[in-house]
Short mmCIF file of C-alpha atoms in Angstrom, two decimals:
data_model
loop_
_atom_site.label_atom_id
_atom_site.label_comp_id
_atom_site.label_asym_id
_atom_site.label_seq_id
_atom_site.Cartn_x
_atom_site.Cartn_y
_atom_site.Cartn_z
CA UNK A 17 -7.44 68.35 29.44
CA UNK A 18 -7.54 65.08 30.60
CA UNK A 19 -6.72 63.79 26.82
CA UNK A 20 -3.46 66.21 26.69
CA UNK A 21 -2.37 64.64 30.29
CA UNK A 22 -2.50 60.90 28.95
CA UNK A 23 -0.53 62.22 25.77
CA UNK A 24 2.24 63.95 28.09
CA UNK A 25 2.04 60.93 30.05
CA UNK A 26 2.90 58.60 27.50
CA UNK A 27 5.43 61.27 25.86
CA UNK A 28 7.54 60.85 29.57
CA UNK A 29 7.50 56.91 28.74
CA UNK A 30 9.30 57.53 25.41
CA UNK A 31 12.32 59.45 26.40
CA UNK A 32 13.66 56.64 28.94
CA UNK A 33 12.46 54.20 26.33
CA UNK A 34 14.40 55.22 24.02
CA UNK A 35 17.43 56.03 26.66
CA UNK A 36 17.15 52.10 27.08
CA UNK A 37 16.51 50.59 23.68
CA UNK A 38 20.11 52.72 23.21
CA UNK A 39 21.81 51.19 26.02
CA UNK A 40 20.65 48.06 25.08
CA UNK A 41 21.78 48.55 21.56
CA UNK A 42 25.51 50.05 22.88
CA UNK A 43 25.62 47.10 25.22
CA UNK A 44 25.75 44.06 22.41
CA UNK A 45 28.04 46.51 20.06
CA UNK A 46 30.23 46.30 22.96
CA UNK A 47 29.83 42.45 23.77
CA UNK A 48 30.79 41.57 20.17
CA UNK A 49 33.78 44.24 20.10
CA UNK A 50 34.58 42.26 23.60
CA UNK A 51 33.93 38.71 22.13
CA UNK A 52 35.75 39.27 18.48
CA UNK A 53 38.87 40.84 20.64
CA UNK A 54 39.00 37.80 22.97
CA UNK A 55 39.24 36.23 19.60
CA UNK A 56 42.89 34.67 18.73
CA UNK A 57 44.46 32.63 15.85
CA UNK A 58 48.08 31.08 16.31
CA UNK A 59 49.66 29.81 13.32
CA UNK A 60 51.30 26.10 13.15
CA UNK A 61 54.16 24.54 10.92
CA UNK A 62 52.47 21.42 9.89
CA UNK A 63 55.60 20.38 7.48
CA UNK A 64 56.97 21.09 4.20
CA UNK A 65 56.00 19.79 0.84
CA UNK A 66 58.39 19.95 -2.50
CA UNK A 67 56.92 19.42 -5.92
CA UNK A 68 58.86 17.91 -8.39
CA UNK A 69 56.11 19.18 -11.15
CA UNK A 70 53.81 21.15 -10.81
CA UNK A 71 51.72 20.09 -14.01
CA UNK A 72 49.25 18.93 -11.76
CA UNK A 73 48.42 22.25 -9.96
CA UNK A 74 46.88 23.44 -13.38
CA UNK A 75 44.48 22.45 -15.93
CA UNK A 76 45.55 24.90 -18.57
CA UNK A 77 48.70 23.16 -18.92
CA UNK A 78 51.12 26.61 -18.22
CA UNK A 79 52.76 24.48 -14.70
CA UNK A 80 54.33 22.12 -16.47
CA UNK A 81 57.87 21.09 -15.64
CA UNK A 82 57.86 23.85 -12.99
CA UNK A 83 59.14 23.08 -9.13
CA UNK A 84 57.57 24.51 -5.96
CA UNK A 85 58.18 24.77 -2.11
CA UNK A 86 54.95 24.65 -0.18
CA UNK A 87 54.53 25.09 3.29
CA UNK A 88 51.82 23.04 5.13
CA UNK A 89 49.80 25.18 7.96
CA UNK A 90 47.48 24.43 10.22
CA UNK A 91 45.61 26.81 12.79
CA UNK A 92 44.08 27.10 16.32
CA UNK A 93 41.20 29.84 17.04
CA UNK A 94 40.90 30.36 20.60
CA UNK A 95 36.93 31.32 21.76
CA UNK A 96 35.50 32.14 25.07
CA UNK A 97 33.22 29.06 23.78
CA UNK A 98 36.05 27.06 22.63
CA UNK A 99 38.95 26.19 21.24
CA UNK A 100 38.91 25.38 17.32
CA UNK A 101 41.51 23.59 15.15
CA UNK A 102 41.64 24.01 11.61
CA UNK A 103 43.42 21.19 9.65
CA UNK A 104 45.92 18.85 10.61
CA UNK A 105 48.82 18.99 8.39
CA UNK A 106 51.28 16.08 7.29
CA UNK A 107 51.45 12.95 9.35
CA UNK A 108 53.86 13.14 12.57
CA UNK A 109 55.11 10.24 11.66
CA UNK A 110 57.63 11.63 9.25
CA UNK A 111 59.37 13.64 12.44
CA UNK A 112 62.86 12.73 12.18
CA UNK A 113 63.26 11.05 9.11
CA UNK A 114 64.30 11.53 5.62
CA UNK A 115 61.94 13.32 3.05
CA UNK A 116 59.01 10.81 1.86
CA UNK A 117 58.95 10.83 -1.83
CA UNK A 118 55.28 10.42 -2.77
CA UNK A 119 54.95 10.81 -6.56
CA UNK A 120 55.77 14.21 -7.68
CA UNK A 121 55.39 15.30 -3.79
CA UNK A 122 58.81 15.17 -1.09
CA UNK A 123 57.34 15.71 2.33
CA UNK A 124 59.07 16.47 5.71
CA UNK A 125 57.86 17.30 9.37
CA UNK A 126 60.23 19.00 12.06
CA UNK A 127 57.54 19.16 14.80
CA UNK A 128 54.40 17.68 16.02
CA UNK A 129 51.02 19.41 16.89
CA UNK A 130 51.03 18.19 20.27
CA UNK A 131 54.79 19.83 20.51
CA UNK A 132 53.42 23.01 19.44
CA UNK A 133 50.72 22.83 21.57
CA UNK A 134 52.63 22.70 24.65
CA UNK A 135 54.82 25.77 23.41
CA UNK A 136 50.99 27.46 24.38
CA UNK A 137 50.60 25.12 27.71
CA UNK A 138 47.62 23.57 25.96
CA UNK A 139 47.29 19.89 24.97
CA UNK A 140 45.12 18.18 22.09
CA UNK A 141 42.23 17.13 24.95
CA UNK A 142 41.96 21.20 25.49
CA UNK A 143 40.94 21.46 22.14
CA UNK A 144 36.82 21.23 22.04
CA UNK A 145 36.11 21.27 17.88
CA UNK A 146 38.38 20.14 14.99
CA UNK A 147 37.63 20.77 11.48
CA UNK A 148 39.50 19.62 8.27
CA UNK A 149 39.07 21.77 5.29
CA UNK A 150 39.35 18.89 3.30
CA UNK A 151 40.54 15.08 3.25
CA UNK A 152 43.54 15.19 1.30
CA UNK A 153 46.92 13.73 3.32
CA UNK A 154 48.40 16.97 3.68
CA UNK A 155 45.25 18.29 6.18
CA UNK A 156 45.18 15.39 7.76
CA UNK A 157 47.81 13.73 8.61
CA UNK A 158 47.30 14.20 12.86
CA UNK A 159 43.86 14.39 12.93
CA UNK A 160 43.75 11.41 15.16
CA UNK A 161 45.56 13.25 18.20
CA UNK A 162 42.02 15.00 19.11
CA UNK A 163 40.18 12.17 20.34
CA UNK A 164 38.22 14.42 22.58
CA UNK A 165 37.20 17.15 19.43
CA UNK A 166 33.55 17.39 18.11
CA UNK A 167 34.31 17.21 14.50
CA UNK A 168 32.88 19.74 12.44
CA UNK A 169 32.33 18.54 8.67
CA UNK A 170 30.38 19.01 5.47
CA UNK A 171 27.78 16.54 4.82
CA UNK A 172 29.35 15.84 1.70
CA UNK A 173 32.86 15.30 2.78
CA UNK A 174 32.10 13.22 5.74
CA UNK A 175 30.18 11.30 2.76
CA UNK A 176 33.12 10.84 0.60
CA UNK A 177 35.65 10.01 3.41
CA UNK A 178 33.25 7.14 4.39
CA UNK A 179 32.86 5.61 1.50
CA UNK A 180 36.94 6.11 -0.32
CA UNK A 181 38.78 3.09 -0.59
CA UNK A 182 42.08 5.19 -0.09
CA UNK A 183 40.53 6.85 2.89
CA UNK A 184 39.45 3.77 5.68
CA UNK A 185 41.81 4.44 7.82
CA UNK A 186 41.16 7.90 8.29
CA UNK A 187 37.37 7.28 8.72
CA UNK A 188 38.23 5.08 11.17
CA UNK A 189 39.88 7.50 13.56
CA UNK A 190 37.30 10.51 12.47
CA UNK A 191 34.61 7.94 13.17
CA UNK A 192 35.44 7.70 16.84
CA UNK A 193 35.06 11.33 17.23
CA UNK A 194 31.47 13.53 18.28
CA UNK A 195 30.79 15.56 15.26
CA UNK A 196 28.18 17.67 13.78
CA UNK A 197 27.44 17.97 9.96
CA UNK A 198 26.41 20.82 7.70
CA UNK A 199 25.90 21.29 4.17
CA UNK A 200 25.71 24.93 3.53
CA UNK A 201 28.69 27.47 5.60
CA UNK A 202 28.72 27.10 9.24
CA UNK A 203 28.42 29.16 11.92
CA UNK A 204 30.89 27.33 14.53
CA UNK A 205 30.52 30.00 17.90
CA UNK A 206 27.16 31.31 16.72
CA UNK A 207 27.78 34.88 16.92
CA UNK A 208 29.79 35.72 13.10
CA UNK A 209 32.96 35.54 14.84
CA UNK A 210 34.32 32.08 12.81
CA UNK A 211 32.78 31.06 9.75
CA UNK A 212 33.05 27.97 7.66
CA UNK A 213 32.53 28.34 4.58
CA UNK A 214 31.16 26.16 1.82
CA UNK A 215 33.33 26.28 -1.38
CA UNK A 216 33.51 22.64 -3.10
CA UNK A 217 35.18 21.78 -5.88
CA UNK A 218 38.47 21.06 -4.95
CA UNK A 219 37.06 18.03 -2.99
CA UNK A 220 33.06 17.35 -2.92
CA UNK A 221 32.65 19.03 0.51
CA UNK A 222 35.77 21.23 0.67
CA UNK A 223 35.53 24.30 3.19
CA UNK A 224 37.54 27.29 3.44
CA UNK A 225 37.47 29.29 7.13
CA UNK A 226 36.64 33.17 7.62
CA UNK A 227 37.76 34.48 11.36
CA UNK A 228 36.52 37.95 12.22
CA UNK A 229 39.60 39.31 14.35
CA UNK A 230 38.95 42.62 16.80
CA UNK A 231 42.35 43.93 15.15
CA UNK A 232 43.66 42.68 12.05
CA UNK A 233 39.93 42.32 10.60
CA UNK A 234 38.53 39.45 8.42
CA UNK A 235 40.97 36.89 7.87
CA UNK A 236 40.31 33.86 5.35
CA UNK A 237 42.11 30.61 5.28
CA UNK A 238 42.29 28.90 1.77
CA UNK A 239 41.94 25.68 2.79
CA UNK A 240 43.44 24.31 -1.05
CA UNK A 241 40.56 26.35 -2.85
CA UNK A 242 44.12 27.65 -3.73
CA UNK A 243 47.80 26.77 -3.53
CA UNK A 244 49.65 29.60 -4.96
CA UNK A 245 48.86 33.50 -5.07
CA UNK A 246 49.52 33.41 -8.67
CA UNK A 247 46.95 30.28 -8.84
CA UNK A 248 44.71 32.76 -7.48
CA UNK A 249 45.59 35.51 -9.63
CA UNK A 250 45.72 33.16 -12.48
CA UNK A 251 42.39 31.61 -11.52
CA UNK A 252 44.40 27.90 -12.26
CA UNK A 253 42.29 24.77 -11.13
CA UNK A 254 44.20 21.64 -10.02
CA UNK A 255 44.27 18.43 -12.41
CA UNK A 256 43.16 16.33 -9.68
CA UNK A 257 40.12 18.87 -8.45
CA UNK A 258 36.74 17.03 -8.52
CA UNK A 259 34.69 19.37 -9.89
CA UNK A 260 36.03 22.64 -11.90
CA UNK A 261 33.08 24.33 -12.78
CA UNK A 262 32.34 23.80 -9.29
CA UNK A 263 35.53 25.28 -8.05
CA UNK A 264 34.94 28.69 -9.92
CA UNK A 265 31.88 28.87 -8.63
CA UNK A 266 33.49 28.95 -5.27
CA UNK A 267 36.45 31.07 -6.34
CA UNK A 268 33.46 33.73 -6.89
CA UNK A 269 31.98 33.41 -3.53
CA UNK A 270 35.31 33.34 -1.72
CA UNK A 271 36.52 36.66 -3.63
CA UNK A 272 33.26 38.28 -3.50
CA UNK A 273 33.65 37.84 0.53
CA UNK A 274 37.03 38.70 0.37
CA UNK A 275 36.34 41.96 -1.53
CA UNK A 276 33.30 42.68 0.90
CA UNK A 277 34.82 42.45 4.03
CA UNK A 278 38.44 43.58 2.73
CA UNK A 279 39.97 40.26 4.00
CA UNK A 280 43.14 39.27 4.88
CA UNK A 281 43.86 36.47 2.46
CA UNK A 282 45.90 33.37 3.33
CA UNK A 283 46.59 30.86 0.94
CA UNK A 284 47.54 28.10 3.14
CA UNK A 285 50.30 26.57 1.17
CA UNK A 286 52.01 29.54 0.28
CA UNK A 287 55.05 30.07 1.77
CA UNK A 288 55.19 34.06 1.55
CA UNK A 289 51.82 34.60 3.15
CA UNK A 290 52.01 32.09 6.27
CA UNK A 291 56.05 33.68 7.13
CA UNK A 292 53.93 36.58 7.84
CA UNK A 293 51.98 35.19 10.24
CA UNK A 294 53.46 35.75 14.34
CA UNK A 295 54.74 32.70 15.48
CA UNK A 296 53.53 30.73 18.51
CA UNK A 297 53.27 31.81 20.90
CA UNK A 298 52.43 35.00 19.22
CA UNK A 299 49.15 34.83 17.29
CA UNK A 300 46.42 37.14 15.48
CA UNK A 301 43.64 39.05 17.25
#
């Protein structure tokens, strides 16, 4: 008797157990539902780039003597743990004057960061973590206004912008800056919500950026792992890519993530996918 009493004992243990462990369980499902909604990603105009020829957009020769408009974006993903801005677009010095002419590339800028900033009453010294998906001038250009950003970077990049001739002046202002490295992707929040993601080739350390939205879902920004859709759909690599075995390699990864989480794809430079992205101060959640 006194061995079935112990049994029922323990049996009355298990139902409120089990009651808890549930509760428990319900309660972080409805944290992360409640973190990924508080989740928000505004969309910037970081200027406009013309291509003369676009030749040098594909290694299988099929661009040449083709022109292209590409827009230049850049993007700010709000956190409860911080405020995250991903690339920096074309230099602001180009506001209010004529298209620069750089090679095969005409550039123009309407409006600065810190102007669209303030259209969201925030200011570059709100912003806690800035990260460049790679160090090309067209992601860069105003990376110098966040002087108070921890700058989140590849190993490899921060490598190569340290050590490029054509790049001192850049590592000079990122240098300033706190900043933690990585070499594989990153987790930036620690909790899935805002990935970056490791997919070199285009540049030694380039990153592309997956945001988990409450909403619209999984959204992935190119970074330049692409510059057209029909690059992507083409699968074209870039003359003046590093690596191009190493970019297909990362063309897999990024579409087998894509395809898993049935992302929203935005090819940063492409004008037809950032137009239908709200505009500030309207954003994605």
């Amino acid at each position: 008797m006194l061995k079935r009493k112990n049994i029922q004992s323990s049996q009355l243990w298990v139902k409120p157990l089990a009651l808890l462990s549930t509760l428990f369980i319900s309660g972080l499902v409805q944290a992360n539902n409640e973190q990924a909604t508080a989740l928000k990603l505004y969309t910037f105009d970081c200027g406009t780039i013309k291509v003369s020829n676009m030749d040098v957009f594909s290694t299988s020769g099929d661009y040449k003597d083709q022109q292209a408009t590409f827009t230049d974006s850049c993007y700010l993903i709000r956190h409860e743990k911080g405020d995250l801005m991903w690339d920096t677009g074309l230099p602001a010095s180009l506001i209010g004057k004529e298209p620069m002419v750089n090679g095969v590339f005409t550039l123009s800028l309407k409006k600065s960061l810190v102007e669209q900033l303030a259209e969201i009453n925030l200011s570059p010294t709100d912003i806690e973590y800035l990260s460049l998906s790679h160090s090309h001038f067209d992601h860069v250009g105003q990376a110098s206004t966040f002087k108070d950003a921890t700058w989140l970077t590849s190993q490899a990049e921060l490598e190569h912008i340290a050590s490029a001739d054509d790049l001192k002046a850049l590592h000079t202002d990122l240098s300033k800056l706190k900043r933690k490295t990585f070499t594989q992707d990153y987790d930036v929040f620690g909790d899935g919500s805002v990935m970056i993601l490791n997919v070199p080739g285009h540049t030694v350390g380039h990153t592309a950026l997956q945001v988990n939205l409450a909403n619209t879902g999984t959204v992935l920004l190119s970074g330049d792992l692409y510059h057209q859709a029909k690059s992507r759909h083409l699968k074209r690599v870039p003359r003046f890519n590093v690596d191009e075995p190493q970019t297909r390699e990362s063309f897999k990864k990024f579409e087998n993530i894509a395809s898993a989480k049935d992302a929203k794809v935005i090819i940063q430079h492409e004008a037809k996918h950032v137009s239908k992205l709200p505009n500030i101060p309207q954003y994605l959640d």
